[in-house]
Short mmCIF file of C-alpha atoms in Angstrom, two decimals:
data_model
loop_
_atom_site.label_atom_id
_atom_site.label_comp_id
_atom_site.label_asym_id
_atom_site.label_seq_id
_atom_site.Cartn_x
_atom_site.Cartn_y
_atom_site.Cartn_z
CA UNK A 1 -5.28 10.01 -15.90
CA UNK A 2 -8.13 11.09 -14.62
CA UNK A 3 -10.58 9.55 -16.32
CA UNK A 4 -8.74 8.14 -15.10
CA UNK A 5 -8.77 7.14 -15.17
CA UNK A 6 -10.51 6.22 -16.24
CA UNK A 7 -12.12 7.38 -18.17
CA UNK A 8 -14.91 5.00 -19.69
CA UNK A 9 -16.57 5.13 -23.12
CA UNK A 10 -16.90 8.67 -24.76
CA UNK A 11 -19.88 9.97 -26.77
CA UNK A 12 -18.81 11.82 -29.85
CA UNK A 13 -20.45 15.25 -29.36
CA UNK A 14 -22.46 16.03 -33.03
CA UNK A 15 -21.33 19.30 -34.39
CA UNK A 16 -23.66 22.13 -34.50
CA UNK A 17 -22.55 25.61 -35.59
CA UNK A 18 -25.77 27.58 -33.90
CA UNK A 19 -26.27 27.84 -30.16
CA UNK A 20 -29.26 25.28 -29.31
CA UNK A 21 -32.31 26.40 -28.77
CA UNK A 22 -34.39 25.45 -25.79
CA UNK A 23 -37.36 24.44 -27.57
CA UNK A 24 -35.12 21.87 -29.65
CA UNK A 25 -34.96 19.58 -26.76
CA UNK A 26 -37.27 17.56 -24.83
CA UNK A 27 -37.26 18.11 -20.73
CA UNK A 28 -38.34 14.50 -20.77
CA UNK A 29 -40.20 12.33 -18.64
CA UNK A 30 -39.56 12.03 -15.16
CA UNK A 31 -41.16 8.17 -14.98
CA UNK A 32 -39.05 7.00 -18.37
CA UNK A 33 -35.75 8.40 -16.42
CA UNK A 34 -36.49 6.18 -13.04
CA UNK A 35 -37.38 8.95 -10.54
CA UNK A 36 -39.45 8.01 -7.88
CA UNK A 37 -42.56 9.79 -6.68
CA UNK A 38 -42.08 12.13 -4.03
CA UNK A 39 -39.22 14.36 -3.34
CA UNK A 40 -36.40 13.26 -4.34
CA UNK A 41 -32.88 13.33 -2.97
CA UNK A 42 -31.30 16.01 -4.98
CA UNK A 43 -34.23 18.28 -4.19
CA UNK A 44 -33.68 17.30 -0.30
CA UNK A 45 -29.87 18.47 -0.97
CA UNK A 46 -28.54 15.30 -0.82
CA UNK A 47 -26.98 13.42 -3.86
CA UNK A 48 -27.62 9.74 -4.41
CA UNK A 49 -24.57 8.62 -2.28
CA UNK A 50 -25.48 11.45 0.34
CA UNK A 51 -22.82 14.00 0.04
CA UNK A 52 -24.30 17.57 -0.76
CA UNK A 53 -23.33 20.12 -3.55
CA UNK A 54 -19.42 19.54 -3.60
CA UNK A 55 -16.80 22.06 -2.68
CA UNK A 56 -14.30 24.04 -4.88
CA UNK A 57 -11.53 21.99 -5.78
CA UNK A 58 -12.57 18.71 -4.53
CA UNK A 59 -12.83 15.45 -6.09
CA UNK A 60 -16.32 15.52 -6.71
CA UNK A 61 -15.77 19.02 -8.12
CA UNK A 62 -13.47 18.19 -10.49
CA UNK A 63 -14.60 15.19 -11.83
CA UNK A 64 -17.84 17.09 -12.75
CA UNK A 65 -16.08 19.54 -14.65
CA UNK A 66 -13.85 17.14 -16.35
CA UNK A 67 -17.40 15.69 -17.03
CA UNK A 68 -19.04 18.79 -18.53
CA UNK A 69 -16.20 19.83 -20.23
CA UNK A 70 -15.66 16.62 -22.51
CA UNK A 71 -17.30 15.38 -25.13
CA UNK A 72 -19.36 12.89 -23.45
CA UNK A 73 -21.40 15.58 -21.86
CA UNK A 74 -23.82 16.43 -25.28
CA UNK A 75 -26.97 17.76 -24.51
CA UNK A 76 -28.89 14.27 -25.21
CA UNK A 77 -26.99 13.22 -22.57
CA UNK A 78 -27.64 15.84 -20.09
CA UNK A 79 -31.32 15.94 -20.81
CA UNK A 80 -32.16 12.73 -21.08
CA UNK A 81 -29.69 10.56 -18.84
CA UNK A 82 -28.44 13.41 -16.58
CA UNK A 83 -31.90 14.49 -16.38
CA UNK A 84 -31.46 18.22 -16.24
CA UNK A 85 -34.53 20.77 -17.10
CA UNK A 86 -34.19 21.02 -20.41
CA UNK A 87 -32.91 24.86 -20.88
CA UNK A 88 -30.14 24.43 -17.75
CA UNK A 89 -28.71 21.43 -20.36
CA UNK A 90 -28.63 23.81 -23.22
CA UNK A 91 -27.57 26.42 -21.10
CA UNK A 92 -24.48 24.49 -20.13
CA UNK A 93 -23.85 23.04 -23.75
CA UNK A 94 -24.12 26.46 -25.10
CA UNK A 95 -21.22 28.00 -22.67
CA UNK A 96 -18.92 25.28 -22.85
CA UNK A 97 -19.02 25.27 -27.01
CA UNK A 98 -18.31 29.34 -27.18
CA UNK A 99 -20.25 31.58 -29.66
CA UNK A 100 -19.29 28.87 -32.50
CA UNK A 101 -21.39 26.18 -31.02
CA UNK A 102 -18.92 23.85 -31.83
CA UNK A 103 -16.86 21.97 -28.92
CA UNK A 104 -12.73 21.68 -29.29
CA UNK A 105 -12.21 25.10 -31.16
CA UNK A 106 -10.70 27.98 -29.91
CA UNK A 107 -13.58 29.82 -28.22
CA UNK A 108 -14.41 27.27 -25.87
CA UNK A 109 -15.23 28.34 -22.48
CA UNK A 110 -14.78 25.93 -20.34
CA UNK A 111 -16.36 25.17 -16.91
CA UNK A 112 -13.75 25.81 -14.08
CA UNK A 113 -15.65 26.16 -10.83
CA UNK A 114 -18.70 24.68 -9.45
CA UNK A 115 -19.83 28.64 -9.19
CA UNK A 116 -19.56 29.16 -12.69
CA UNK A 117 -21.62 26.08 -13.32
CA UNK A 118 -24.19 27.00 -10.83
CA UNK A 119 -24.30 30.67 -12.88
CA UNK A 120 -25.77 29.12 -16.02
CA UNK A 121 -29.63 29.69 -15.98
CA UNK A 122 -32.04 27.03 -14.49
CA UNK A 123 -28.93 25.10 -13.00
CA UNK A 124 -29.41 25.02 -9.18
CA UNK A 125 -28.36 22.96 -5.99
CA UNK A 126 -30.20 19.79 -7.59
CA UNK A 127 -29.09 19.94 -10.96
CA UNK A 128 -25.43 20.38 -9.34
CA UNK A 129 -25.91 17.26 -7.71
CA UNK A 130 -27.10 15.29 -10.26
CA UNK A 131 -24.31 16.35 -12.36
CA UNK A 132 -22.00 14.92 -9.68
CA UNK A 133 -23.94 11.77 -9.29
CA UNK A 134 -23.64 11.08 -13.15
CA UNK A 135 -20.12 11.74 -13.02
CA UNK A 136 -19.48 9.38 -10.10
CA UNK A 137 -21.43 6.74 -11.77
CA UNK A 138 -19.72 6.68 -15.28
CA UNK A 139 -16.02 6.72 -13.66
CA UNK A 140 -15.07 10.39 -13.88
CA UNK A 141 -14.69 10.92 -10.18
CA UNK A 142 -11.92 8.60 -8.44
CA UNK A 143 -13.19 6.17 -6.04
CA UNK A 144 -11.93 3.70 -3.40
CA UNK A 145 -13.58 0.01 -3.74
CA UNK A 146 -15.53 1.09 -0.82
CA UNK A 147 -17.06 4.23 -1.97
CA UNK A 148 -20.41 5.22 -2.68
CA UNK A 149 -21.21 4.54 -6.72
CA UNK A 150 -24.49 5.13 -6.96
CA UNK A 151 -28.36 4.10 -6.87
CA UNK A 152 -29.22 2.62 -9.79
CA UNK A 153 -33.15 1.38 -10.29
CA UNK A 154 -33.26 1.36 -6.39
CA UNK A 155 -30.12 -0.66 -5.77
CA UNK A 156 -26.83 0.70 -4.26
CA UNK A 157 -23.45 -0.19 -5.19
CA UNK A 158 -19.71 0.83 -4.29
CA UNK A 159 -17.25 1.17 -7.02
CA UNK A 160 -16.25 -2.52 -6.40
CA UNK A 161 -19.25 -4.11 -6.72
CA UNK A 162 -19.78 -1.67 -9.93
CA UNK A 163 -17.06 -3.18 -11.58
CA UNK A 164 -17.81 -6.61 -11.08
CA UNK A 165 -21.45 -5.80 -12.05
CA UNK A 166 -19.95 -4.76 -15.16
CA UNK A 167 -17.69 -7.21 -15.68
CA UNK A 168 -20.36 -10.23 -14.80
CA UNK A 169 -22.79 -8.32 -17.31
CA UNK A 170 -20.26 -8.22 -20.06
CA UNK A 171 -18.64 -11.60 -19.99
CA UNK A 172 -20.87 -14.09 -18.59
CA UNK A 173 -22.90 -16.56 -20.93
CA UNK A 174 -26.79 -15.93 -21.52
CA UNK A 175 -27.07 -19.41 -19.39
CA UNK A 176 -25.32 -17.96 -16.55
CA UNK A 177 -26.95 -14.43 -16.39
CA UNK A 178 -30.66 -16.34 -17.20
CA UNK A 179 -29.65 -19.23 -14.98
CA UNK A 180 -27.49 -18.60 -11.68
CA UNK A 181 -27.99 -14.32 -12.00
CA UNK A 182 -32.03 -14.89 -12.61
CA UNK A 183 -32.19 -12.48 -15.09
CA UNK A 184 -35.39 -12.32 -17.55
CA UNK A 185 -35.10 -13.87 -21.45
CA UNK A 186 -35.89 -9.89 -22.12
CA UNK A 187 -33.01 -8.71 -20.11
CA UNK A 188 -30.54 -11.25 -20.72
CA UNK A 189 -31.39 -10.10 -24.59
CA UNK A 190 -31.11 -6.66 -23.88
CA UNK A 191 -27.75 -7.06 -21.81
CA UNK A 192 -26.29 -9.28 -24.82
CA UNK A 193 -27.12 -6.64 -27.68
CA UNK A 194 -25.83 -3.79 -25.67
CA UNK A 195 -22.58 -5.17 -24.69
CA UNK A 196 -19.94 -3.65 -24.22
CA UNK A 197 -21.95 -1.86 -21.22
CA UNK A 198 -19.31 0.79 -19.70
CA UNK A 199 -21.16 1.89 -16.76
CA UNK A 200 -23.89 1.20 -14.57
CA UNK A 201 -26.45 4.01 -15.90
CA UNK A 202 -25.78 2.01 -19.21
CA UNK A 203 -27.31 -1.29 -17.61
CA UNK A 204 -30.35 0.59 -15.76
CA UNK A 205 -31.36 1.51 -19.60
CA UNK A 206 -31.54 -1.55 -20.82
CA UNK A 207 -34.85 -2.89 -21.34
CA UNK A 208 -36.42 -5.14 -18.81
CA UNK A 209 -33.40 -4.23 -16.63
CA UNK A 210 -35.52 -3.21 -13.36
CA UNK A 211 -35.07 -3.24 -9.42
CA UNK A 212 -35.44 -6.82 -9.47
CA UNK A 213 -32.33 -7.24 -12.00
CA UNK A 214 -30.42 -5.13 -10.39
CA UNK A 215 -30.46 -7.06 -7.21
CA UNK A 216 -29.92 -10.37 -8.84
CA UNK A 217 -26.88 -8.89 -10.29
CA UNK A 218 -25.79 -7.49 -7.01
CA UNK A 219 -26.27 -10.50 -4.79
CA UNK A 220 -24.35 -12.70 -7.69
CA UNK A 221 -21.07 -10.51 -7.17
CA UNK A 222 -19.55 -13.21 -5.24
CA UNK A 223 -16.04 -13.70 -6.60
CA UNK A 224 -13.55 -11.03 -6.80
CA UNK A 225 -12.62 -9.77 -10.46
CA UNK A 226 -9.43 -8.31 -12.33
CA UNK A 227 -8.76 -5.16 -10.41
CA UNK A 228 -10.52 -5.74 -7.13
CA UNK A 229 -8.11 -5.30 -3.87
CA UNK A 230 -6.76 -8.21 -2.00
CA UNK A 231 -4.52 -9.53 0.78
CA UNK A 232 -4.00 -12.67 -1.07
CA UNK A 233 -4.65 -14.90 -3.69
CA UNK A 234 -7.49 -16.70 -1.75
CA UNK A 235 -9.29 -13.48 -1.97
CA UNK A 236 -9.50 -13.56 -5.78
CA UNK A 237 -11.70 -15.20 -7.86
CA UNK A 238 -10.58 -18.77 -10.05
CA UNK A 239 -7.82 -18.08 -12.38
CA UNK A 240 -6.78 -14.85 -10.86
CA UNK A 241 -3.62 -14.15 -8.25
CA UNK A 242 -2.98 -11.48 -5.82
CA UNK A 243 0.01 -8.94 -7.19
CA UNK A 244 1.58 -6.15 -6.19
CA UNK A 245 1.25 -5.97 -2.41
CA UNK A 246 3.78 -3.41 -1.51
CA UNK A 247 6.37 -4.24 0.52
CA UNK A 248 7.26 -0.27 1.86
CA UNK A 249 4.58 -0.66 4.55
CA UNK A 250 2.26 1.72 2.60
CA UNK A 251 -0.44 -0.78 2.05
CA UNK A 252 -1.12 -4.62 2.94
CA UNK A 253 -3.02 -4.85 0.04
CA UNK A 254 -2.45 -5.73 -3.73
CA UNK A 255 -4.75 -6.35 -6.75
CA UNK A 256 -6.25 -9.39 -8.37
CA UNK A 257 -4.96 -10.19 -11.77
CA UNK A 258 -5.68 -12.54 -14.41
CA UNK A 259 -1.66 -13.86 -15.44
CA UNK A 260 -2.90 -15.85 -18.19
CA UNK A 261 -0.85 -14.92 -20.96
CA UNK A 262 -2.54 -12.79 -24.07
CA UNK A 263 -2.09 -13.91 -27.40
CA UNK A 264 0.70 -11.41 -28.93
CA UNK A 265 2.05 -10.48 -25.15
CA UNK A 266 5.42 -10.01 -24.76
CA UNK A 267 5.63 -9.23 -28.85
CA UNK A 268 7.55 -6.53 -30.03
CA UNK A 269 5.25 -3.42 -31.31
CA UNK A 270 7.98 -1.64 -33.02
CA UNK A 271 6.62 -1.90 -36.14
CA UNK A 272 3.24 -3.93 -35.40
CA UNK A 273 0.34 -2.87 -33.33
CA UNK A 274 -0.43 -5.03 -30.11
CA UNK A 275 -3.71 -6.95 -29.99
CA UNK A 276 -6.53 -6.28 -27.94
CA UNK A 277 -5.87 -5.71 -24.20
CA UNK A 278 -2.21 -4.90 -24.36
CA UNK A 279 -0.54 -1.93 -25.10
CA UNK A 280 2.84 -0.60 -26.30
CA UNK A 281 5.51 0.00 -24.02
CA UNK A 282 8.16 2.93 -24.44
CA UNK A 283 11.04 -0.05 -25.14
CA UNK A 284 8.21 -1.35 -28.05
CA UNK A 285 7.32 -4.68 -26.00
CA UNK A 286 3.14 -5.44 -25.74
CA UNK A 287 2.26 -5.80 -22.28
CA UNK A 288 -1.28 -6.52 -20.63
CA UNK A 289 -3.33 -3.67 -19.96
CA UNK A 290 -3.29 -3.80 -16.33
CA UNK A 291 0.30 -3.12 -16.39
CA UNK A 292 -0.46 0.46 -16.84
CA UNK A 293 -1.93 2.81 -14.15
CA UNK A 294 -2.79 6.49 -13.44
CA UNK A 295 -2.85 7.71 -9.68
CA UNK A 296 -3.94 11.15 -8.50
CA UNK A 297 -4.20 12.85 -5.11
CA UNK A 298 -6.42 15.72 -5.28
CA UNK A 299 -5.80 16.93 -1.86
CA UNK A 300 -4.84 20.75 -1.89
CA UNK A 301 -1.43 21.66 -0.42
CA UNK A 302 0.15 25.15 0.83
CA UNK A 303 3.46 25.65 -0.57
CA UNK A 304 4.94 28.21 1.85
CA UNK A 305 7.23 31.03 0.63
CA UNK A 306 10.76 31.41 1.65
CA UNK A 307 11.30 27.45 2.63
CA UNK A 308 14.12 24.88 1.77
CA UNK A 309 11.72 22.47 3.69
CA UNK A 310 9.90 21.09 1.11
CA UNK A 311 5.83 19.80 1.12
CA UNK A 312 4.99 16.68 0.29
CA UNK A 313 1.91 14.85 -1.43
CA UNK A 314 1.93 10.92 -2.25
CA UNK A 315 0.01 8.41 -4.15
CA UNK A 316 0.13 4.60 -3.50
CA UNK A 317 1.00 2.19 -6.07
CA UNK A 318 -0.95 -1.61 -5.93
CA UNK A 319 -1.39 -4.27 -7.93
CA UNK A 320 1.41 -3.67 -10.42
CA UNK A 321 3.87 -5.83 -11.86
CA UNK A 322 7.38 -5.56 -10.13
CA UNK A 323 9.53 -2.63 -11.42
CA UNK A 324 8.61 0.77 -13.46
CA UNK A 325 8.96 1.08 -17.06
CA UNK A 326 7.28 4.49 -18.00
CA UNK A 327 6.89 7.54 -15.42
CA UNK A 328 4.92 11.45 -15.77
CA UNK A 329 4.21 13.46 -13.53
CA UNK A 330 1.26 15.92 -14.43
CA UNK A 331 0.92 18.74 -11.91
CA UNK A 332 -1.41 21.35 -11.29
CA UNK A 333 0.04 24.40 -9.21
CA UNK A 334 -0.99 27.91 -8.68
CA UNK A 335 2.45 29.89 -8.29
CA UNK A 336 3.02 33.59 -9.65
CA UNK A 337 6.70 32.29 -10.12
CA UNK A 338 7.62 28.81 -10.97
CA UNK A 339 11.10 29.49 -11.29
CA UNK A 340 10.85 30.07 -7.64
CA UNK A 341 9.92 26.24 -7.24
CA UNK A 342 12.03 22.66 -7.46
CA UNK A 343 9.66 19.67 -7.82
CA UNK A 344 10.90 16.43 -6.98
CA UNK A 345 9.72 12.55 -7.42
CA UNK A 346 10.65 9.78 -4.35
CA UNK A 347 9.82 6.63 -5.26
CA UNK A 348 9.19 3.73 -2.97
CA UNK A 349 12.87 2.78 -2.15
CA UNK A 350 13.44 6.32 -1.55
CA UNK A 351 15.20 6.99 -4.60
CA UNK A 352 14.87 10.71 -5.94
CA UNK A 353 14.24 11.88 -9.31
CA UNK A 354 14.80 15.74 -9.96
CA UNK A 355 11.87 16.96 -11.87
CA UNK A 356 12.16 20.76 -12.49
CA UNK A 357 14.50 22.92 -10.91
CA UNK A 358 13.01 26.49 -11.44
CA UNK A 359 15.90 28.39 -10.18
CA UNK A 360 18.63 26.84 -12.35
CA UNK A 361 16.15 27.35 -15.45
CA UNK A 362 16.21 30.57 -16.30
CA UNK A 363 14.03 31.53 -19.64
CA UNK A 364 12.87 27.75 -19.51
CA UNK A 365 8.96 27.46 -19.52
CA UNK A 366 7.65 25.20 -17.22
CA UNK A 367 5.43 22.14 -18.16
CA UNK A 368 2.54 20.74 -16.30
CA UNK A 369 3.44 17.36 -17.96
CA UNK A 370 6.97 15.72 -16.42
CA UNK A 371 8.36 12.84 -17.65
CA UNK A 372 10.90 11.27 -15.53
CA UNK A 373 13.83 10.42 -17.22
CA UNK A 374 16.72 10.77 -13.97
CA UNK A 375 16.98 9.18 -10.86
CA UNK A 376 14.91 6.73 -10.48
CA UNK A 377 16.00 2.74 -11.69
CA UNK A 378 13.86 0.60 -13.58
CA UNK A 379 14.78 -2.03 -11.64
CA UNK A 380 13.79 -1.09 -8.05
CA UNK A 381 10.20 -1.78 -6.82
CA UNK A 382 7.13 0.07 -8.25
CA UNK A 383 4.56 -0.56 -5.49
CA UNK A 384 4.20 1.48 -2.68
CA UNK A 385 4.16 5.05 -1.61
CA UNK A 386 5.40 7.75 -4.29
CA UNK A 387 5.70 11.01 -3.11
CA UNK A 388 6.12 14.60 -4.42
CA UNK A 389 8.22 17.41 -2.97
CA UNK A 390 8.07 20.76 -3.74
CA UNK A 391 10.31 23.43 -1.88
CA UNK A 392 9.71 27.40 -2.46
CA UNK A 393 13.63 28.67 -1.36
CA UNK A 394 13.53 31.49 -3.89
CA UNK A 395 9.64 32.57 -3.56
CA UNK A 396 8.48 35.40 -1.76
CA UNK A 397 5.11 33.97 -2.43
CA UNK A 398 2.74 31.27 -1.25
CA UNK A 399 1.63 28.77 -3.73
CA UNK A 400 -0.97 25.74 -3.96
CA UNK A 401 -0.53 22.12 -5.31
CA UNK A 402 -4.11 21.60 -6.03
CA UNK A 403 -3.58 17.84 -7.37
CA UNK A 404 -1.14 15.81 -9.16
CA UNK A 405 -1.18 12.64 -10.99
CA UNK A 406 1.42 9.97 -11.44
CA UNK A 407 1.10 7.72 -14.97
CA UNK A 408 3.00 5.18 -14.90
CA UNK A 409 3.58 1.35 -16.42
CA UNK A 410 5.30 -1.63 -14.79
CA UNK A 411 7.06 -5.01 -15.86
CA UNK A 412 8.24 -7.73 -14.34
CA UNK A 413 11.89 -8.09 -13.44
#
């Protein structure tokens, strides 16, 4: 699930029936936003992680668009946290919400391209870079562990360091934060009062959390936390185990997991909701939250015309239990005739499931969300490379796979 994935805690959009006027918002004081004096990276054409304006269809562009089209992108967030020009922030919200000024209604005008964002008055390259940086820092953009998450109070974090930092500030005792981490009493109190902090921008907004606090927090990130990649349990922190290393050769790493039983784990959820940290599987058993995952491959793949040789795109599952339970494929395909295409999913064991057989499905409407109900055993391994195959044997036109996502849950066999 694209934020995935992941997506973080959404800020509810306050309803408004009329377009926002520019003079209703405060452009903000650069000093309040932590902006350094001189020329910013955005003004130089670089984002906080060194990239330029994202290419159309890139994971950075898609993540930025997902953020802008969500309820998280309120006027206040765009104006104060992303620190856009107040007129640009109002223009983006007004355009997205449509004539009635309310998000989530029939007249919404969601953004579909970087060019569409750039077309809004007072939005320039620097504003787009700021939007990308915010989307990345708030988990709207899928990131590998070693990818740059952003720079906060002058301290740069990778995605793995960001997750560890959030685990630390959300779980550590006041004594540890003030002792071994070395935060001031004011910063500790601000963190405790702000829990749960969903991202590092939220941490940076806590009163008295400044450059030294951020440096101390990053320096304290010694042990792995749940979800970190690992090649063995020795690389995980105390109480964690390295699980889900694929056996098909696709990767040599699993993920650190806390296998301590959660109260209510394994209980039936047919009539009773699962407790905190658990989810209800399709066979009505409460399972730990880490046994659900969503993986996306955003790379464009051309689908040639008149060919029975399939094109392929894949994702690698790591850190899950042993066998799959629920499987769903979500695809974004551009093609003038979906009835010319066949889509198949192949699991790490080489077993195949037919997702869509266009030539054999006249009169049926193609659905982008495809539940896997045939072919793939729920007793074979879940960790490893999963492949999406698409052939266009009956099609005279070229198509394009823009991205696809595998949503899955797992269990112990």
